[in-house]
Short mmCIF file of C-alpha atoms in Angstrom, two decimals:
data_model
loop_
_atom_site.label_atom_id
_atom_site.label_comp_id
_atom_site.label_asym_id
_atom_site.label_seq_id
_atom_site.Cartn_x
_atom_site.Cartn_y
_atom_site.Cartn_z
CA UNK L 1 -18.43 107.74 -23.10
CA UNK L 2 -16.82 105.76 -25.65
CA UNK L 3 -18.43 103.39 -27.89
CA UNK L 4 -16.45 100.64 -26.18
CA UNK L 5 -16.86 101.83 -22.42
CA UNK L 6 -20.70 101.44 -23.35
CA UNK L 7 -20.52 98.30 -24.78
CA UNK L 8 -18.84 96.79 -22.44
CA UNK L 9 -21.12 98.32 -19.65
CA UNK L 10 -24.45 96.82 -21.28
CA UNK L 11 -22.60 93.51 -21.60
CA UNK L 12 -21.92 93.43 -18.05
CA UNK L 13 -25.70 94.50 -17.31
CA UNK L 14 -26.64 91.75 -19.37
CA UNK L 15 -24.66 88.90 -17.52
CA UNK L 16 -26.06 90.51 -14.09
CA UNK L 17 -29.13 89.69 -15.65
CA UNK L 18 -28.70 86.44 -16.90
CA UNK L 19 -26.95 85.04 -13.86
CA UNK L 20 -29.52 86.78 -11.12
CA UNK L 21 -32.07 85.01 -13.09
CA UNK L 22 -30.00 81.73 -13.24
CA UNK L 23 -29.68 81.66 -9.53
CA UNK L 24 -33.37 82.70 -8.78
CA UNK L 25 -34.40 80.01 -11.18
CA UNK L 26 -32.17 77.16 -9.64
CA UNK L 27 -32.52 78.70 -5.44
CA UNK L 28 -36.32 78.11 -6.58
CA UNK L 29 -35.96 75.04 -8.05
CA UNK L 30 -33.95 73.31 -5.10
CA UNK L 31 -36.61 75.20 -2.16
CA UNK L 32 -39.41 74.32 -3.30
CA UNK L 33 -42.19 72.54 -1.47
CA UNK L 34 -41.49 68.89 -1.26
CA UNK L 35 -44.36 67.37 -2.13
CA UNK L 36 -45.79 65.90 -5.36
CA UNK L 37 -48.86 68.33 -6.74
CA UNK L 38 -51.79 66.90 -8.34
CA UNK L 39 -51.83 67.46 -12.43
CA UNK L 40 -55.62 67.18 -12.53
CA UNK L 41 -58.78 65.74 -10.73
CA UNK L 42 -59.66 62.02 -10.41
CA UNK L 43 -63.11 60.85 -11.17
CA UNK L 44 -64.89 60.53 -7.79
CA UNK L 45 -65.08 56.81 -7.26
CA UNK L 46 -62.00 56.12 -9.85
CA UNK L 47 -60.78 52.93 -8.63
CA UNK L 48 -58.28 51.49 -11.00
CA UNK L 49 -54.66 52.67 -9.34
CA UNK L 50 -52.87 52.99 -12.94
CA UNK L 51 -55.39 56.06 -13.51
CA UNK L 52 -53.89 57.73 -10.32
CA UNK L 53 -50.40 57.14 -11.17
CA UNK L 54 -51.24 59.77 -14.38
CA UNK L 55 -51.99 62.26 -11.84
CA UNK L 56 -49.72 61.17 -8.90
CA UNK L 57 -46.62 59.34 -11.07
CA UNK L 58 -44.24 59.36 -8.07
CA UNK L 59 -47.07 57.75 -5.19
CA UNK L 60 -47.81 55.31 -8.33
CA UNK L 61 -44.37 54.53 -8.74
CA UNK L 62 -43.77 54.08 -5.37
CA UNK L 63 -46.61 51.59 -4.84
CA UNK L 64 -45.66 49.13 -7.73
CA UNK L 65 -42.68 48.54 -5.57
CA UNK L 66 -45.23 46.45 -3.77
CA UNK L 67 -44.80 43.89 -7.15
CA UNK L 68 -41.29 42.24 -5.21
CA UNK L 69 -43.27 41.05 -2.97
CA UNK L 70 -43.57 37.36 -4.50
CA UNK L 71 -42.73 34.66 -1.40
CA UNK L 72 -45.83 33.41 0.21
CA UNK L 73 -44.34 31.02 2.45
CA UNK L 74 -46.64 29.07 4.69
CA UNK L 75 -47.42 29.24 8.00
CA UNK L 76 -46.96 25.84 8.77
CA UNK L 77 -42.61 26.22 7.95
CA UNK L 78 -42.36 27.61 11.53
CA UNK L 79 -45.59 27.80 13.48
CA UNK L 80 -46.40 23.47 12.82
CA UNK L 81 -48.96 23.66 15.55
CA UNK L 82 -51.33 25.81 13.74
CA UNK L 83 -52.63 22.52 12.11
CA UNK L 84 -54.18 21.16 15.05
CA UNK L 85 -55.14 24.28 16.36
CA UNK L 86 -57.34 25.19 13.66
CA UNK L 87 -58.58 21.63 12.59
CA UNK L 88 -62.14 21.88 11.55
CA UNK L 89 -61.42 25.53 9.50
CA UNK L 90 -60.00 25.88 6.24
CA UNK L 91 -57.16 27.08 7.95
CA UNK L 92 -55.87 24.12 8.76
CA UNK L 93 -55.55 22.97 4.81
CA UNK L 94 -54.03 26.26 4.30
CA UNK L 95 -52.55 29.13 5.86
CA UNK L 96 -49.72 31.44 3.87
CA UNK L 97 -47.94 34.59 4.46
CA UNK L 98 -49.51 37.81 2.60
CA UNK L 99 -47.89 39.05 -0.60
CA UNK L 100 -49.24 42.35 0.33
CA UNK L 101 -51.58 44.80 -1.58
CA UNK L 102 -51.02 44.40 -5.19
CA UNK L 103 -51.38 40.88 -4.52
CA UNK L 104 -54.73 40.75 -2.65
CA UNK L 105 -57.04 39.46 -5.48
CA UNK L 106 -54.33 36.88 -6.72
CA UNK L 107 -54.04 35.05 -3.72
CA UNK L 108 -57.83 35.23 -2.57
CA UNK L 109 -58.49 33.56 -6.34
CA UNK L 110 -55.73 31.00 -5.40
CA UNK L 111 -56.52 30.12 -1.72
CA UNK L 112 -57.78 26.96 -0.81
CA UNK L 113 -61.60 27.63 -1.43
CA UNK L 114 -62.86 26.08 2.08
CA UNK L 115 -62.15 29.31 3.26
CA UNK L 116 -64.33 30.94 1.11
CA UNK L 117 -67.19 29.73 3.51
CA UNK L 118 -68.42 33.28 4.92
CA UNK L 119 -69.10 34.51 1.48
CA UNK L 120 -68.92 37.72 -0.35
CA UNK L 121 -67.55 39.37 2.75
CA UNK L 122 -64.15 37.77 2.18
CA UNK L 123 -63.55 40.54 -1.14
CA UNK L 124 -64.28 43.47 1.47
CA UNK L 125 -60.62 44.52 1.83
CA UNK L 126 -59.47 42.92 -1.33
CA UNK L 127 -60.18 45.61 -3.91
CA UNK L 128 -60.67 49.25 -4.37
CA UNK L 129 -63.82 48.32 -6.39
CA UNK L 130 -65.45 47.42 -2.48
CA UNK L 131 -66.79 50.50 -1.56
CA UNK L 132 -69.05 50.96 -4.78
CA UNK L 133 -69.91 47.96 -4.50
CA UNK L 134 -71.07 47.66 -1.33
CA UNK L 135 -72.67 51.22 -2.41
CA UNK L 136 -74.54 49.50 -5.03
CA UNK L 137 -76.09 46.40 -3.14
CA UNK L 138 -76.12 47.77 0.49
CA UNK L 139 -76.78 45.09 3.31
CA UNK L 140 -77.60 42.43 0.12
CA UNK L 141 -73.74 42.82 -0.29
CA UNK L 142 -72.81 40.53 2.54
CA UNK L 143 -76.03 37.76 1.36
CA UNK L 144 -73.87 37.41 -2.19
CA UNK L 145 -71.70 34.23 -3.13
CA UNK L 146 -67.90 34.92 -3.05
CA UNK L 147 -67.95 34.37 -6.45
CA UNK L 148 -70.73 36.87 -7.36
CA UNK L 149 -68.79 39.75 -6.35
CA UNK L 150 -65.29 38.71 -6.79
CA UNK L 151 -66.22 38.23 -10.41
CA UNK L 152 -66.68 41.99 -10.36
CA UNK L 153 -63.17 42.65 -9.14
CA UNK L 154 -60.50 43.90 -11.34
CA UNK L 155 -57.68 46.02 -9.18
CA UNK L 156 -57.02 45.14 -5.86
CA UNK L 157 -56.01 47.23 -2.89
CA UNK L 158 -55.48 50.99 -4.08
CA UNK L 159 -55.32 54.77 -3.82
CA UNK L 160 -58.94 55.22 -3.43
CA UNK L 161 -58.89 52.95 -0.61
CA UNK L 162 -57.90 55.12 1.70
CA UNK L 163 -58.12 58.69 -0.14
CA UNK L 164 -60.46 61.58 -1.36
CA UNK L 165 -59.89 61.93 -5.22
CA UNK L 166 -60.44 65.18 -4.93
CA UNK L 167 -58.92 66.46 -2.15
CA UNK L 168 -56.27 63.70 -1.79
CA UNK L 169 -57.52 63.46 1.98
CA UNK L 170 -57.40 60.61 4.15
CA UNK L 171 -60.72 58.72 4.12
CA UNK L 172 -62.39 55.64 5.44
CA UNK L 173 -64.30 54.10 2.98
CA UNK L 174 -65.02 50.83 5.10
CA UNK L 175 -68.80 50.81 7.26
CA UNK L 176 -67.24 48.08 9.42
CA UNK L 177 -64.62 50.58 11.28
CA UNK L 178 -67.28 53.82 10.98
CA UNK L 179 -70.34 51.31 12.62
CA UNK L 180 -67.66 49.55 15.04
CA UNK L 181 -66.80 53.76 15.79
CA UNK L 182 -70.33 54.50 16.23
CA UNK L 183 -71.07 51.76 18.53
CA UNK L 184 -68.62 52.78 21.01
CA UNK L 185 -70.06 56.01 21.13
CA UNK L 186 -67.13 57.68 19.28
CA UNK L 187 -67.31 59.92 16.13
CA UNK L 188 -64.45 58.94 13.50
CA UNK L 189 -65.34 62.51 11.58
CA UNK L 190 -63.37 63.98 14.34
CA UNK L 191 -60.18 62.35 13.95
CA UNK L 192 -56.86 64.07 13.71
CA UNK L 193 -54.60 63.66 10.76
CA UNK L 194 -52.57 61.45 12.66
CA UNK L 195 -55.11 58.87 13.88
CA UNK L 196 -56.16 58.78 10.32
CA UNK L 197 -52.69 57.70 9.26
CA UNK L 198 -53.55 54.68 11.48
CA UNK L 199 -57.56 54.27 10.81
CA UNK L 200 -56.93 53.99 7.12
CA UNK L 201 -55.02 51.01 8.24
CA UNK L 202 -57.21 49.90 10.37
CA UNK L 203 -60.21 49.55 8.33
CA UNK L 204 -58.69 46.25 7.19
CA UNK L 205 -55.59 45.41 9.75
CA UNK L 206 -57.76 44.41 12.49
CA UNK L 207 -60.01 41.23 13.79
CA UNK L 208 -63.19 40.83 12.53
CA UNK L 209 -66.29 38.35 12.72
CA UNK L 210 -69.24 38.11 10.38
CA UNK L 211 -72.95 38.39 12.05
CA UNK L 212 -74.67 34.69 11.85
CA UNK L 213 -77.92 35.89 10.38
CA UNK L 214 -76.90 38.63 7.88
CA UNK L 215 -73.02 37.86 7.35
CA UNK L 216 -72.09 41.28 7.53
CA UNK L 217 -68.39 41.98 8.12
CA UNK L 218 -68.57 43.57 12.22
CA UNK L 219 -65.71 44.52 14.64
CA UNK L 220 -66.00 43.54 17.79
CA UNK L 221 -65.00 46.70 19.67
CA UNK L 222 -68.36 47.10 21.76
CA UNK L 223 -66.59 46.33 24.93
CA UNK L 224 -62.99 47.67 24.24
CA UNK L 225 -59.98 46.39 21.38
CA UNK L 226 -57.74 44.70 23.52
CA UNK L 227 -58.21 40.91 23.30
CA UNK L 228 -59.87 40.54 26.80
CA UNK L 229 -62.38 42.88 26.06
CA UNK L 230 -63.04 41.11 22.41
CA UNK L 231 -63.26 37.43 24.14
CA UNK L 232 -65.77 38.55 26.25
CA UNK L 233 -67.64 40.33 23.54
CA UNK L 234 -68.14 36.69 22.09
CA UNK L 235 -68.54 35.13 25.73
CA UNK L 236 -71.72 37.87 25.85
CA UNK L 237 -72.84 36.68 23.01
CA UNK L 238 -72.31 32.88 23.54
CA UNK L 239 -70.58 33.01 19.92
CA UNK L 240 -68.42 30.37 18.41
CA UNK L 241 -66.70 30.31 14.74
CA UNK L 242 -66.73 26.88 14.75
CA UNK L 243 -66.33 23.01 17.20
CA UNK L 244 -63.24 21.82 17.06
CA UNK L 245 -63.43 18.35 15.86
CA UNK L 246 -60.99 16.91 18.37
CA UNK L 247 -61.18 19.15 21.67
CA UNK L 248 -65.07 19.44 21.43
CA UNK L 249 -64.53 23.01 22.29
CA UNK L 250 -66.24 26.45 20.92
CA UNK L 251 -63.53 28.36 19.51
CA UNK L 252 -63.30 32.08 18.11
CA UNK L 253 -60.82 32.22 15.36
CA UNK L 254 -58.53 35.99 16.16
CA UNK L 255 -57.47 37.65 12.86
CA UNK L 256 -54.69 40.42 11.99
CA UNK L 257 -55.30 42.50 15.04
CA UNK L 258 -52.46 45.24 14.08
CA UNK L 259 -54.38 48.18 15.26
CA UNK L 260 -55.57 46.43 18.19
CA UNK L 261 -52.40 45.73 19.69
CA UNK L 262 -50.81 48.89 18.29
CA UNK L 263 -52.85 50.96 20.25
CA UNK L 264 -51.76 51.62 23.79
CA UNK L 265 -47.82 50.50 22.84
CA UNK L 266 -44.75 52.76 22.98
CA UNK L 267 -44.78 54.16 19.58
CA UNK L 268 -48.06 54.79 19.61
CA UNK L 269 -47.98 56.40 23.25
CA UNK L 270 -45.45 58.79 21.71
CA UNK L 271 -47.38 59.78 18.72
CA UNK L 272 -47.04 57.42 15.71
CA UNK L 273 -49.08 56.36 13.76
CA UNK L 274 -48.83 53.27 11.25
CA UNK L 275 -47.81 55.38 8.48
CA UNK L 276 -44.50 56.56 10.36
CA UNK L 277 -42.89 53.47 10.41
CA UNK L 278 -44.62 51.25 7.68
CA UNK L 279 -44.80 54.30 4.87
CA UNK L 280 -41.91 56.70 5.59
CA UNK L 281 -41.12 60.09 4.10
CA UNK L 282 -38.61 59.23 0.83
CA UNK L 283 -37.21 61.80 -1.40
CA UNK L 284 -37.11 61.61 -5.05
CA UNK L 285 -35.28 63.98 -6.75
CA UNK L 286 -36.94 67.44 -5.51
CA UNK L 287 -39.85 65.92 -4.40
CA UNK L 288 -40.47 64.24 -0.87
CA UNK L 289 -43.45 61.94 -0.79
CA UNK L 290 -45.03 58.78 1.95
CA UNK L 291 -43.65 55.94 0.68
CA UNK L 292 -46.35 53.47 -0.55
CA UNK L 293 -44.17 50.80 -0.61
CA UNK L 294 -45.52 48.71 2.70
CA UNK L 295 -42.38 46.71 3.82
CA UNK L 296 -40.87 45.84 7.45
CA UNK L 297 -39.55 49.40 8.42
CA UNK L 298 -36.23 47.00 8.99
CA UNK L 299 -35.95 47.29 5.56
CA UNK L 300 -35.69 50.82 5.38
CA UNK L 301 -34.55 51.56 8.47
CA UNK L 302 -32.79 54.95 8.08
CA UNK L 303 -36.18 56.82 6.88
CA UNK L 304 -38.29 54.69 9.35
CA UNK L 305 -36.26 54.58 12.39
CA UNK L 306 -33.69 56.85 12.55
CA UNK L 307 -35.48 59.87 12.30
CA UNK L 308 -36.44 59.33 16.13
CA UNK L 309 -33.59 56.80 17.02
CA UNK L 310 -29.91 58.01 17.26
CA UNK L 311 -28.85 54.06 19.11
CA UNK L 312 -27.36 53.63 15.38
CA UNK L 313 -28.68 51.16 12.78
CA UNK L 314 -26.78 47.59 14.36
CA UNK L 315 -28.33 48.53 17.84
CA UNK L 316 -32.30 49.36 15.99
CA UNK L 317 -32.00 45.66 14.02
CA UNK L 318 -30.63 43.64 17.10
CA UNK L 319 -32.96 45.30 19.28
CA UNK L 320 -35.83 44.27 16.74
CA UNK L 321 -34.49 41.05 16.39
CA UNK L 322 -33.97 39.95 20.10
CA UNK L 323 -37.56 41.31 20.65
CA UNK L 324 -38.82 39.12 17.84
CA UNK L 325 -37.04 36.29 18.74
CA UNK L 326 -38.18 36.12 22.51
CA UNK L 327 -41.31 36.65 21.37
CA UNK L 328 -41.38 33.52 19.42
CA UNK L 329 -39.68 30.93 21.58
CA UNK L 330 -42.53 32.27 24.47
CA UNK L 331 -45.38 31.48 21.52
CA UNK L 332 -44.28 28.25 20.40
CA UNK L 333 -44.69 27.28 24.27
CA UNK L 334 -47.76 28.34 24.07
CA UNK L 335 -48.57 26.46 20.66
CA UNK L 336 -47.27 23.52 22.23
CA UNK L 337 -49.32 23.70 25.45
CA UNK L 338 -52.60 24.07 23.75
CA UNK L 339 -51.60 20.91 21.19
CA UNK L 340 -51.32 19.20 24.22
CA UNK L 341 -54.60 20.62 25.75
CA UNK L 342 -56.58 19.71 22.32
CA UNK L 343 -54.77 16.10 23.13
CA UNK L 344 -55.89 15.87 26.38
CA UNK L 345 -59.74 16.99 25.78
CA UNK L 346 -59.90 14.31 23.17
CA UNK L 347 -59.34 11.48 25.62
CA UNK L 348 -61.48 12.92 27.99
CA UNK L 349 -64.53 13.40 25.43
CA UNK L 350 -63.73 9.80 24.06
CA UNK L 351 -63.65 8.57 28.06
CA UNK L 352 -66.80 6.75 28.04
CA UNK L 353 -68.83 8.37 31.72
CA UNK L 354 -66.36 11.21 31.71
CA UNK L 355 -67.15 13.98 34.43
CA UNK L 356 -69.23 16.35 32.02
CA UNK L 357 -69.03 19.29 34.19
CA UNK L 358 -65.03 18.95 34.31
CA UNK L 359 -64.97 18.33 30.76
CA UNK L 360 -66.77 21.85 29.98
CA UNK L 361 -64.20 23.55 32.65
CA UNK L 362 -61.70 21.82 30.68
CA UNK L 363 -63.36 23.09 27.32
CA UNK L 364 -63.31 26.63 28.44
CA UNK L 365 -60.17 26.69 29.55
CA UNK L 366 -58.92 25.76 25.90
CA UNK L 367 -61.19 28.21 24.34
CA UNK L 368 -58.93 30.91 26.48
CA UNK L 369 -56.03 29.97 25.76
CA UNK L 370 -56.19 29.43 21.81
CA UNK L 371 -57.77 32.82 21.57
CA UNK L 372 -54.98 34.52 23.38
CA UNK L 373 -52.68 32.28 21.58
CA UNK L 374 -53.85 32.96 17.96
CA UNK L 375 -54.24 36.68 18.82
CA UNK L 376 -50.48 37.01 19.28
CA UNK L 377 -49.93 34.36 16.63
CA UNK L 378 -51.68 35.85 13.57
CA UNK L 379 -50.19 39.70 14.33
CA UNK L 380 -47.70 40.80 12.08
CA UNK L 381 -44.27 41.44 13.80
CA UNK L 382 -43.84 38.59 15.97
CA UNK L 383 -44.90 41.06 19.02
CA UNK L 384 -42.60 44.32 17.95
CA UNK L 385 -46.24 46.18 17.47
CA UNK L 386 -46.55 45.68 21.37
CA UNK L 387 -44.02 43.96 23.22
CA UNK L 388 -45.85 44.02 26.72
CA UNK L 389 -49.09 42.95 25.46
CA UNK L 390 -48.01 40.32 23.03
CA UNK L 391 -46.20 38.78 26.03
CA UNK L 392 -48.37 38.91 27.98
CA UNK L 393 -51.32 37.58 26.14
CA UNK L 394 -48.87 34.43 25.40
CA UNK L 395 -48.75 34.20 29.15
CA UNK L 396 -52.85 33.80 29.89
CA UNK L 397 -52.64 31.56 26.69
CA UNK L 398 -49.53 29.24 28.46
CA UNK L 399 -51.44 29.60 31.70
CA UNK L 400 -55.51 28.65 30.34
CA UNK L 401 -53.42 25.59 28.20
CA UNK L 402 -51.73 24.25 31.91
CA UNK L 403 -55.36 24.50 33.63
CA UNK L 404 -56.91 23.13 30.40
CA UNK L 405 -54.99 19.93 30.99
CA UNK L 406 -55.33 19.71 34.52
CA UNK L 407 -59.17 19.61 34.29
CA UNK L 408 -58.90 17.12 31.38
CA UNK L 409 -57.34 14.96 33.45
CA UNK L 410 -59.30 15.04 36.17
CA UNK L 411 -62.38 14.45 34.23
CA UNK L 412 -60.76 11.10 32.81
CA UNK L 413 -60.20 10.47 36.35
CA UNK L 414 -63.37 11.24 38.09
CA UNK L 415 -65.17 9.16 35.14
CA UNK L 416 -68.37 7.23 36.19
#
């Protein structure tokens, strides 16, 4: 063969080379798994989230998204009957919208400190520093100032929160949801992957009380999660937060009962869980990851709700919206109806030989309806979590406010 015949036949072996390994390079490159791997192992109770980002620099950029999140508007701007509702609390000298997790140990420092009334309880879902703390004291946690333990706080809501650093696993690291778990006879070890994308949530995103005697942080699940099943938990136990100053009534303050109402809706009938709306799947370059970024899934709404939803993105929002929006208009009715209930109980207490008996009806009644009212009121969503139950929970609250008043009334009137 001649010298150039050769030549040229190595040269072509060495492009076939060079572009077979060229394409198996780049087909490699561009199928790979989409997920972001671990570049080493986190120290086991390795709390500060700025360590994890070495490891996990995509999740870690993805959660400092979480920083935009500056407006804390207050409650009061639209919901003005909160005041009166929660005279006698702390709540009624302040109540503000959540800046979210990287914002958790700000605001708690900057609140209005005659909420900080329960104690050292009020860090528990503050900070990622929680768990090894609680580790360290045990039940002697809970007996601590709010001061003594917050002192000890430096990052606030993080990675090892909710997972392993080792296996990267979903984890509760909360006793409140494992006891409130055990209690109902259930074992949270045997949770699917999916209900842990909603427990993690729900170790903080839920109503809580704190035990009179010990002031340990408790759920009050014994009897069920929806909200009749927790009133009568604290009817059992003839429990009250606090008197209200005006109505004379023992009330039960509800907090963020997310999980609560989530459970039992639509999505969650189908098979979400909180992370499929609240931390979709994003892509970043090659790499797919759950977004950290906790947002309204309105704000996202082509990983969050498209992916099931083909009505198109105008139909999704309106739908949202008009939800929302109902929602509202049905809970400032109820807002104003137990104003006017509070109103009514105070002249009937102030009556001088009021009909006592009447006047405890009357009492009771109120105690109803606020709960059901700031159940609803406090949720995140304005009612989207669960339309059905969110309505009607404003409903009972409308309803116990009408017969609240009635009995009032009728105690003025049947005074001695």
């Amino acid at each position: 063969m001649p010298n150039q015949y050769r030549n040229l036949a190595i040269f072509s072996i060495i492009v076939v080379i060079i572009l077979g390994a060229s394409g198996f390079y780049f087909f490699n490159a561009h199928n790979q798994d989409l997920e972001e791997k671990p570049m080493g192992e986190i120290a086991a109770n390795e709390a500060d989230p700025a360590v994890w980002g070495i490891y996990y620099p995509k999740h870690y950029e993805s959660y400092l998204e979480n920083a935009q999140n500056t407006a804390k508007p207050s409650h009061f701007e639209t919901k003005p009957y909160m005041g009166p509702l929660y005279a006698g609390l702390g709540y009624a000298d302040e109540f503000n919208e959540p800046r979210g997790h990287l914002y958790t140990l700000d605001d708690i420092r900057e609140v209005n400190p005659k909420r900080y009334k329960t104690g050292a309880a009020c860090n528990t879902c503050k900070s990622s520093q929680i768990p090894e703390i609680i580790n360290k004291y045990g039940e002697d946690y809970y007996l601590k100032s709010f001061e003594e333990i917050n002192s000890q706080l430096k990052h606030p809501i993080a990675c090892l929160d909710c997972h392993d650093p080792k296996t990267m696993d979903l984890r509760i690291s909360r006793p409140a949801l494992i006891e409130a778990f055990e209690r109902q006879g259930k074992d949270i070890t045997k949770a699917t992957r999916q209900e842990m994308r909603s427990l993690v949530c729900a170790q903080c995103h839920v109503t809580y009380y704190f035990l009179p005697e010990t002031k340990k942080l408790t759920f009050p699940w014994d009897k069920g999660i929806k909200a009749d099943q927790i009133l009568a938990y604290f009817d059992e136990k003839n429990y009250s937060e606090w008197q209200h100053p005006d109505a004379g009534t023992g009330l039960v303050k509800a907090r963020h009962a997310e999980y609560e109402i989530f459970m039992g809706s639509t999505h969650q009938s189908a098979g979400l869980a909180c992370a499929d709306c609240h931390m979709p799947y994003v892509k970043q370059g090659n790499v797919k990851i759950s977004s950290h970024y906790w947002q309204s899934p309105l704000n996202n709404i082509e990983q969050s709700c498209t992916v099931c939803h083909r009505e198109g993105i105008d139909w999704l929002k309106s739908r949202v919206k008009d939800t929302q929006a109902k929602t509202k208009e049905i809970q400032d009715i109820a807002g104003e109806a137990v104003v006017q209930a509070i109103n009514e109980l105070k002249v009937a207490k102030e009556t001088p030989g009021v009909n006592q008996e009447l006047l405890k009806q009357a009492q009771e009644m109120h105690r109803k309806g606020q709960w059901y009212l700031d159940y609803v009121m406090v949720t995140n969503g304005y009612g989207f979590h669960n339309p059905t139950e969110s309505i009607n929970n404003l409903g009972k609250a409308i309803d116990y406010a009408h017969k609240s008043i009635k009995l009032a009334r009728e105690a003025v009137q049947k005074a001695s």
